[in-house]
Tab-separated table of N, CA and C in Angstrom:
chain	number	residue	atom	x	y	z
G	1	UNK	N	44.046	-85.231	22.064
G	1	UNK	CA	43.016	-83.578	21.921
G	1	UNK	C	45.096	-82.849	22.729
G	2	UNK	N	46.153	-82.943	21.852
G	2	UNK	CA	47.216	-82.233	22.795
G	2	UNK	C	46.969	-80.558	22.394
G	3	UNK	N	46.676	-80.316	23.555
G	3	UNK	CA	46.834	-78.573	24.238
G	3	UNK	C	47.824	-77.622	24.536
G	4	UNK	N	48.853	-76.934	24.304
G	4	UNK	CA	49.570	-76.504	24.595
G	4	UNK	C	48.885	-74.921	25.386
G	5	UNK	N	48.473	-74.376	26.577
G	5	UNK	CA	48.381	-73.554	26.550
G	5	UNK	C	49.458	-72.485	27.541
G	6	UNK	N	49.293	-71.320	26.896
G	6	UNK	CA	50.651	-70.820	27.699
G	6	UNK	C	49.945	-69.311	28.113
G	7	UNK	N	50.482	-68.879	29.833
G	7	UNK	CA	49.967	-67.950	30.344
G	7	UNK	C	51.043	-66.711	30.912
G	8	UNK	N	51.168	-65.596	31.437
G	8	UNK	CA	51.483	-64.437	32.240
G	8	UNK	C	52.371	-63.667	32.062
G	9	UNK	N	51.748	-63.637	30.281
G	9	UNK	CA	52.099	-62.218	29.632
G	9	UNK	C	51.268	-61.854	30.432
G	10	UNK	N	51.768	-59.864	29.739
G	10	UNK	CA	51.211	-58.140	30.124
G	10	UNK	C	51.794	-57.337	29.829
G	11	UNK	N	51.994	-56.460	30.403
G	11	UNK	CA	52.810	-55.024	29.968
G	11	UNK	C	52.983	-54.913	31.385
G	12	UNK	N	54.442	-55.003	31.262
G	12	UNK	CA	55.740	-54.753	31.989
G	12	UNK	C	56.932	-53.280	31.351
G	13	UNK	N	56.931	-52.423	32.754
G	13	UNK	CA	58.399	-51.676	32.523
G	13	UNK	C	59.640	-52.027	31.399
G	14	UNK	N	60.053	-52.014	30.980
G	14	UNK	CA	61.804	-51.980	31.033
G	14	UNK	C	62.093	-52.182	31.991
G	15	UNK	N	63.222	-52.995	32.148
G	15	UNK	CA	63.720	-53.952	33.756
G	15	UNK	C	63.435	-54.553	35.153
G	16	UNK	N	61.825	-54.871	34.458
G	16	UNK	CA	61.305	-55.495	34.907
G	16	UNK	C	60.655	-56.920	34.372
G	17	UNK	N	60.203	-57.530	35.344
G	17	UNK	CA	59.971	-58.897	35.535
G	17	UNK	C	58.613	-59.711	34.941
G	18	UNK	N	58.608	-61.154	34.214
G	18	UNK	CA	57.666	-62.074	34.022
G	18	UNK	C	57.917	-62.960	33.782
G	19	UNK	N	56.974	-63.543	34.367
G	19	UNK	CA	57.082	-65.773	34.163
G	19	UNK	C	55.443	-66.226	33.421
G	20	UNK	N	56.446	-66.583	32.249
G	20	UNK	CA	55.008	-67.142	31.779
G	20	UNK	C	55.270	-68.624	32.017
G	21	UNK	N	54.052	-69.174	32.079
G	21	UNK	CA	53.746	-70.677	32.190
G	21	UNK	C	53.639	-71.572	30.350
G	22	UNK	N	53.630	-72.499	30.194
G	22	UNK	CA	52.992	-73.331	29.517
G	22	UNK	C	52.514	-74.391	30.114
G	23	UNK	N	50.856	-75.195	30.064
G	23	UNK	CA	50.224	-76.195	30.162
G	23	UNK	C	49.964	-76.729	29.447
G	24	UNK	N	50.278	-78.194	29.382
G	24	UNK	CA	50.597	-79.007	28.223
G	24	UNK	C	49.542	-80.231	29.052
G	25	UNK	N	48.576	-80.964	27.803
G	25	UNK	CA	47.503	-81.470	28.098
G	25	UNK	C	47.676	-82.842	26.711
G	26	UNK	N	47.088	-83.605	26.847
G	26	UNK	CA	47.035	-85.009	25.648
G	26	UNK	C	47.830	-85.279	25.105
G	27	UNK	N	48.959	-84.924	25.385
G	27	UNK	CA	50.128	-85.588	25.329
G	27	UNK	C	51.590	-86.075	26.489
G	28	UNK	N	52.190	-86.237	25.616
G	28	UNK	CA	53.406	-87.087	26.602
G	28	UNK	C	54.140	-85.773	27.103
G	29	UNK	N	54.622	-85.527	27.683
G	29	UNK	CA	55.488	-84.126	28.270
G	29	UNK	C	57.208	-84.587	29.121
G	30	UNK	N	57.538	-85.465	29.710
G	30	UNK	CA	58.208	-85.900	29.922
G	30	UNK	C	59.736	-86.305	29.277
G	31	UNK	N	58.717	-86.618	28.150
G	31	UNK	CA	60.183	-87.513	27.038
G	31	UNK	C	60.113	-86.336	26.108
G	32	UNK	N	59.831	-85.243	26.120
G	32	UNK	CA	59.741	-84.340	24.853
G	32	UNK	C	60.496	-82.642	25.678
G	33	UNK	N	61.558	-82.835	24.183
G	33	UNK	CA	62.084	-81.129	24.868
G	33	UNK	C	60.841	-80.515	24.337
G	34	UNK	N	61.248	-79.042	25.021
G	34	UNK	CA	60.121	-77.933	24.796
G	34	UNK	C	60.959	-76.641	24.673
G	35	UNK	N	60.290	-75.922	23.811
G	35	UNK	CA	60.849	-74.119	23.391
G	35	UNK	C	60.024	-73.881	23.701
G	36	UNK	N	60.659	-72.288	23.862
G	36	UNK	CA	59.604	-70.931	23.466
G	36	UNK	C	60.714	-70.406	22.678
G	37	UNK	N	59.616	-69.891	22.153
G	37	UNK	CA	59.469	-68.484	20.815
G	37	UNK	C	58.417	-67.558	21.269
G	38	UNK	N	59.426	-67.072	19.801
G	38	UNK	CA	58.571	-65.158	19.987
G	38	UNK	C	58.737	-64.683	18.677
G	39	UNK	N	57.729	-63.523	18.418
G	39	UNK	CA	57.497	-63.412	16.789
G	39	UNK	C	56.554	-62.470	17.718
G	40	UNK	N	57.678	-61.073	16.791
G	40	UNK	CA	57.403	-59.457	16.832
G	40	UNK	C	56.503	-59.633	16.167
G	41	UNK	N	55.818	-57.891	16.004
G	41	UNK	CA	54.796	-57.889	14.186
G	41	UNK	C	55.747	-57.738	13.461
G	42	UNK	N	55.940	-58.576	12.141
G	42	UNK	CA	56.628	-57.994	10.843
G	42	UNK	C	57.767	-58.623	11.117
G	43	UNK	N	58.253	-59.550	11.833
G	43	UNK	CA	59.667	-60.280	11.760
G	43	UNK	C	59.026	-61.987	11.767
G	44	UNK	N	59.729	-62.471	11.375
G	44	UNK	CA	59.942	-64.003	11.837
G	44	UNK	C	59.904	-64.728	12.902
G	45	UNK	N	59.187	-65.812	13.289
G	45	UNK	CA	59.027	-66.496	14.635
G	45	UNK	C	61.022	-66.754	14.966
G	46	UNK	N	60.767	-66.203	16.025
G	46	UNK	CA	62.412	-66.529	16.644
G	46	UNK	C	62.464	-67.697	18.072
G	47	UNK	N	63.619	-68.317	17.847
G	47	UNK	CA	63.672	-68.881	19.040
G	47	UNK	C	64.503	-68.649	20.535
G	48	UNK	N	63.852	-68.663	21.270
G	48	UNK	CA	64.416	-67.767	22.387
G	48	UNK	C	65.197	-68.627	23.551
G	49	UNK	N	64.796	-69.971	23.704
G	49	UNK	CA	64.450	-71.288	24.701
G	49	UNK	C	64.553	-72.750	23.874
G	50	UNK	N	65.687	-73.538	25.406
G	50	UNK	CA	65.449	-75.018	24.930
G	50	UNK	C	65.555	-75.785	25.993
G	51	UNK	N	64.556	-76.911	26.253
G	51	UNK	CA	65.097	-77.652	27.875
G	51	UNK	C	64.567	-79.358	27.261
G	52	UNK	N	65.708	-79.463	27.002
G	52	UNK	CA	65.778	-81.316	27.172
G	52	UNK	C	64.908	-81.633	27.936
G	53	UNK	N	64.088	-82.898	27.787
G	53	UNK	CA	62.937	-83.546	28.739
G	53	UNK	C	63.003	-84.217	30.401
G	54	UNK	N	64.530	-83.674	30.174
G	54	UNK	CA	65.372	-83.537	31.829
G	54	UNK	C	65.219	-82.674	32.120
G	55	UNK	N	65.715	-82.011	31.395
G	55	UNK	CA	66.079	-80.491	31.917
G	55	UNK	C	67.511	-80.349	32.387
G	56	UNK	N	68.320	-81.379	31.367
G	56	UNK	CA	69.354	-81.068	32.041
G	56	UNK	C	70.431	-80.327	30.946
G	57	UNK	N	69.776	-80.268	29.495
G	57	UNK	CA	69.902	-79.714	28.481
G	57	UNK	C	69.332	-77.996	28.474
G	58	UNK	N	69.961	-77.372	28.523
G	58	UNK	CA	69.776	-76.551	27.800
G	58	UNK	C	70.042	-75.057	27.279
G	59	UNK	N	68.778	-74.766	26.488
G	59	UNK	CA	70.138	-73.346	25.792
G	59	UNK	C	69.020	-71.895	25.737
G	60	UNK	N	69.571	-70.854	25.090
G	60	UNK	CA	69.279	-69.818	25.066
G	60	UNK	C	69.727	-68.791	23.880
G	61	UNK	N	68.894	-68.275	23.535
G	61	UNK	CA	69.686	-67.477	22.216
G	61	UNK	C	70.392	-66.541	22.861
G	62	UNK	N	71.331	-66.001	22.176
G	62	UNK	CA	72.537	-65.110	22.940
G	62	UNK	C	71.141	-63.791	23.547
G	63	UNK	N	70.357	-63.026	22.641
G	63	UNK	CA	70.002	-61.681	23.270
G	63	UNK	C	69.472	-61.833	24.259
G	64	UNK	N	69.315	-63.008	24.993
G	64	UNK	CA	69.138	-63.418	26.163
G	64	UNK	C	69.311	-63.866	27.488
G	65	UNK	N	70.333	-64.911	27.041
G	65	UNK	CA	70.971	-65.413	27.457
G	65	UNK	C	71.584	-64.143	28.905
G	66	UNK	N	71.047	-65.120	30.207
G	66	UNK	CA	71.706	-64.424	31.110
G	66	UNK	C	70.657	-63.197	32.156
G	67	UNK	N	69.873	-63.298	31.240
G	67	UNK	CA	68.820	-62.302	31.361
G	67	UNK	C	67.063	-63.111	31.607
G	68	UNK	N	66.707	-64.410	30.862
G	68	UNK	CA	65.878	-65.363	31.027
G	68	UNK	C	65.856	-66.713	31.591
G	69	UNK	N	65.006	-66.989	32.379
G	69	UNK	CA	65.511	-69.166	32.837
G	69	UNK	C	64.506	-69.444	32.845
G	70	UNK	N	65.147	-71.281	31.846
G	70	UNK	CA	63.628	-71.900	31.489
G	70	UNK	C	63.894	-72.840	32.228
G	71	UNK	N	62.443	-73.167	33.070
G	71	UNK	CA	62.665	-74.451	33.828
G	71	UNK	C	61.342	-75.367	32.993
G	72	UNK	N	61.253	-76.802	33.671
G	72	UNK	CA	59.863	-77.109	33.619
G	72	UNK	C	59.727	-78.527	35.112
G	73	UNK	N	58.107	-78.545	35.048
G	73	UNK	CA	58.391	-79.453	35.828
G	73	UNK	C	57.350	-80.692	35.560
G	74	UNK	N	58.066	-81.552	35.149
G	74	UNK	CA	57.690	-82.821	34.530
G	74	UNK	C	56.484	-83.716	35.358
G	75	UNK	N	56.242	-83.183	36.818
G	75	UNK	CA	55.052	-83.568	37.282
G	75	UNK	C	53.363	-83.120	36.858
G	76	UNK	N	53.706	-81.845	37.150
G	76	UNK	CA	52.688	-80.796	36.526
G	76	UNK	C	52.815	-80.679	35.386
G	77	UNK	N	53.416	-81.026	34.357
G	77	UNK	CA	53.426	-80.788	32.807
G	77	UNK	C	53.372	-79.476	32.358
G	78	UNK	N	53.848	-78.919	33.193
G	78	UNK	CA	54.235	-77.271	32.913
G	78	UNK	C	55.831	-76.955	32.513
G	79	UNK	N	55.589	-76.171	31.490
G	79	UNK	CA	57.130	-75.498	31.551
G	79	UNK	C	57.241	-74.065	31.331
G	80	UNK	N	58.321	-73.664	32.245
G	80	UNK	CA	58.144	-72.117	33.131
G	80	UNK	C	59.120	-71.601	31.731
G	81	UNK	N	59.022	-70.063	31.887
G	81	UNK	CA	60.010	-69.118	31.013
G	81	UNK	C	60.142	-67.859	31.936
G	82	UNK	N	60.994	-67.622	32.888
G	82	UNK	CA	61.575	-66.332	33.752
G	82	UNK	C	61.978	-65.793	32.724
G	83	UNK	N	61.305	-64.314	33.060
G	83	UNK	CA	61.808	-63.093	31.996
G	83	UNK	C	62.766	-62.277	33.130
G	84	UNK	N	63.731	-61.761	32.901
G	84	UNK	CA	64.312	-60.932	34.360
G	84	UNK	C	65.006	-59.263	32.953
G	85	UNK	N	65.227	-58.170	33.726
G	85	UNK	CA	65.732	-57.503	32.378
G	85	UNK	C	65.429	-56.906	31.788
G	86	UNK	N	63.899	-57.056	31.350
G	86	UNK	CA	63.112	-56.893	29.788
G	86	UNK	C	63.275	-55.627	29.366
G	87	UNK	N	63.684	-55.748	28.240
G	87	UNK	CA	63.785	-55.169	27.336
G	87	UNK	C	62.916	-54.954	26.085
G	88	UNK	N	62.498	-53.121	25.834
G	88	UNK	CA	61.686	-52.996	24.235
G	88	UNK	C	61.534	-53.686	23.302
G	89	UNK	N	63.044	-54.361	22.253
G	89	UNK	CA	62.595	-55.215	21.968
G	89	UNK	C	62.765	-56.543	22.281
G	90	UNK	N	62.361	-57.251	23.316
G	90	UNK	CA	61.453	-58.577	24.187
G	90	UNK	C	59.933	-58.373	23.845
G	91	UNK	N	59.361	-57.323	23.371
G	91	UNK	CA	57.776	-56.819	23.365
G	91	UNK	C	58.117	-57.811	21.935
G	92	UNK	N	56.644	-58.888	22.224
G	92	UNK	CA	56.440	-60.205	21.135
G	92	UNK	C	55.314	-60.438	21.603
G	93	UNK	N	54.666	-61.684	21.003
G	93	UNK	CA	53.601	-63.280	21.337
G	93	UNK	C	54.533	-64.373	21.570
G	94	UNK	N	54.706	-64.434	22.870
G	94	UNK	CA	55.485	-65.233	22.993
G	94	UNK	C	54.758	-67.208	23.032
G	95	UNK	N	55.695	-68.120	22.132
G	95	UNK	CA	54.995	-69.637	22.015
G	95	UNK	C	55.287	-71.249	23.011
G	96	UNK	N	54.737	-71.078	23.306
G	96	UNK	CA	55.645	-72.458	23.872
G	96	UNK	C	55.795	-74.145	22.775
G	97	UNK	N	56.400	-74.239	23.076
G	97	UNK	CA	56.030	-75.716	21.412
G	97	UNK	C	56.559	-77.243	21.990
G	98	UNK	N	56.204	-78.248	21.876
G	98	UNK	CA	56.931	-79.239	22.561
G	98	UNK	C	57.249	-79.913	20.590
G	99	UNK	N	58.480	-80.475	21.269
G	99	UNK	CA	59.540	-81.741	20.177
G	99	UNK	C	58.999	-83.213	19.925
G	100	UNK	N	59.323	-83.719	19.075
G	100	UNK	CA	58.717	-84.954	19.710
G	100	UNK	C	60.041	-85.412	20.296
G	101	UNK	N	61.248	-85.332	20.046
G	101	UNK	CA	62.283	-85.663	20.657
G	101	UNK	C	62.820	-85.243	22.541
G	102	UNK	N	63.303	-86.492	23.177
G	102	UNK	CA	63.876	-85.733	24.190
G	102	UNK	C	65.326	-84.607	24.828
G	103	UNK	N	65.343	-84.425	23.050
G	103	UNK	CA	66.545	-83.213	23.217
G	103	UNK	C	66.361	-82.305	21.707
G	104	UNK	N	67.223	-81.289	22.916
G	104	UNK	CA	66.670	-80.078	21.982
G	104	UNK	C	68.138	-80.024	20.357
G	105	UNK	N	68.175	-81.134	19.612
G	105	UNK	CA	68.397	-80.779	18.242
G	105	UNK	C	68.371	-80.060	16.988
G	106	UNK	N	68.860	-79.393	16.598
G	106	UNK	CA	68.411	-78.617	15.307
G	106	UNK	C	67.215	-77.454	16.767
G	107	UNK	N	68.050	-77.192	17.104
G	107	UNK	CA	67.290	-76.100	18.357
G	107	UNK	C	66.332	-75.028	18.154
G	108	UNK	N	66.467	-74.515	17.039
G	108	UNK	CA	65.783	-73.679	16.792
G	108	UNK	C	65.270	-73.548	15.365
G	109	UNK	N	65.042	-74.600	14.978
G	109	UNK	CA	64.291	-74.740	13.749
G	109	UNK	C	62.919	-75.576	14.203
G	110	UNK	N	61.537	-74.419	13.473
G	110	UNK	CA	60.564	-74.349	13.885
G	110	UNK	C	60.039	-75.950	13.800
G	111	UNK	N	60.451	-76.323	12.516
G	111	UNK	CA	59.912	-77.570	11.809
G	111	UNK	C	60.018	-78.953	13.229
G	112	UNK	N	61.540	-78.707	13.773
G	112	UNK	CA	61.638	-79.878	14.579
G	112	UNK	C	60.361	-79.141	15.797
G	113	UNK	N	59.189	-78.558	16.168
G	113	UNK	CA	58.298	-78.544	17.272
G	113	UNK	C	57.000	-78.776	16.601
G	114	UNK	N	56.455	-80.288	17.233
G	114	UNK	CA	55.283	-80.533	16.447
G	114	UNK	C	54.134	-80.321	17.001
G	115	UNK	N	54.218	-79.843	17.792
G	115	UNK	CA	53.252	-79.257	18.926
G	115	UNK	C	53.112	-77.692	18.926
G	116	UNK	N	52.071	-76.410	19.067
G	116	UNK	CA	52.680	-75.007	19.426
G	116	UNK	C	51.167	-75.270	19.783
G	117	UNK	N	51.656	-73.933	21.093
G	117	UNK	CA	50.840	-73.190	22.032
G	117	UNK	C	49.664	-71.349	21.064
G	118	UNK	N	49.071	-70.947	21.710
G	118	UNK	CA	48.440	-69.845	20.645
G	118	UNK	C	49.233	-68.510	20.888
G	119	UNK	N	49.698	-68.587	22.140
G	119	UNK	CA	50.629	-67.374	22.388
G	119	UNK	C	49.969	-66.852	23.552
G	120	UNK	N	50.710	-66.102	23.752
G	120	UNK	CA	51.019	-64.696	24.956
G	120	UNK	C	51.538	-64.015	24.360
G	121	UNK	N	50.576	-62.394	25.051
G	121	UNK	CA	51.805	-60.900	24.704
G	121	UNK	C	52.024	-60.588	25.843
G	122	UNK	N	53.602	-60.730	25.731
G	122	UNK	CA	54.156	-59.579	25.912
G	122	UNK	C	54.883	-58.686	25.423
G	123	UNK	N	54.592	-57.483	26.135
G	123	UNK	CA	54.442	-56.348	25.591
G	123	UNK	C	55.100	-55.266	26.959
G	124	UNK	N	56.808	-54.888	26.624
G	124	UNK	CA	57.856	-54.035	27.608
G	124	UNK	C	57.991	-52.751	26.714
G	125	UNK	N	57.444	-51.779	27.394
G	125	UNK	CA	57.730	-50.311	27.875
G	125	UNK	C	58.937	-49.759	28.186
G	126	UNK	N	58.877	-48.540	27.327
G	126	UNK	CA	60.355	-47.471	27.711
G	126	UNK	C	60.094	-47.124	28.638
């Protein structure tokens, strides 16, 4: 049974940092691109970042470019999202997701992701 478990969320002041982790079990990891999404109350789920299976292809949505950094450890089957210079508008539930392909084609389409975690809450206070 495939499981994606996020951790590392919490409450932080504006300008602070958090590091999210997503541990994968029950499915292959090193042959899948992985993504981070977020959803704020009353808003649609939006793509934050995508990383190809090898880590060579990395994409960020414009609003987090330069502040967030995605990485992966294929040996540990773990995905990371380092979030720096956090802003109140980054407040959301953050989800990791696994694709069925190695690359981040149609990067932000939620339908391109086959497996999802339950999410971890990130709250940034002003």
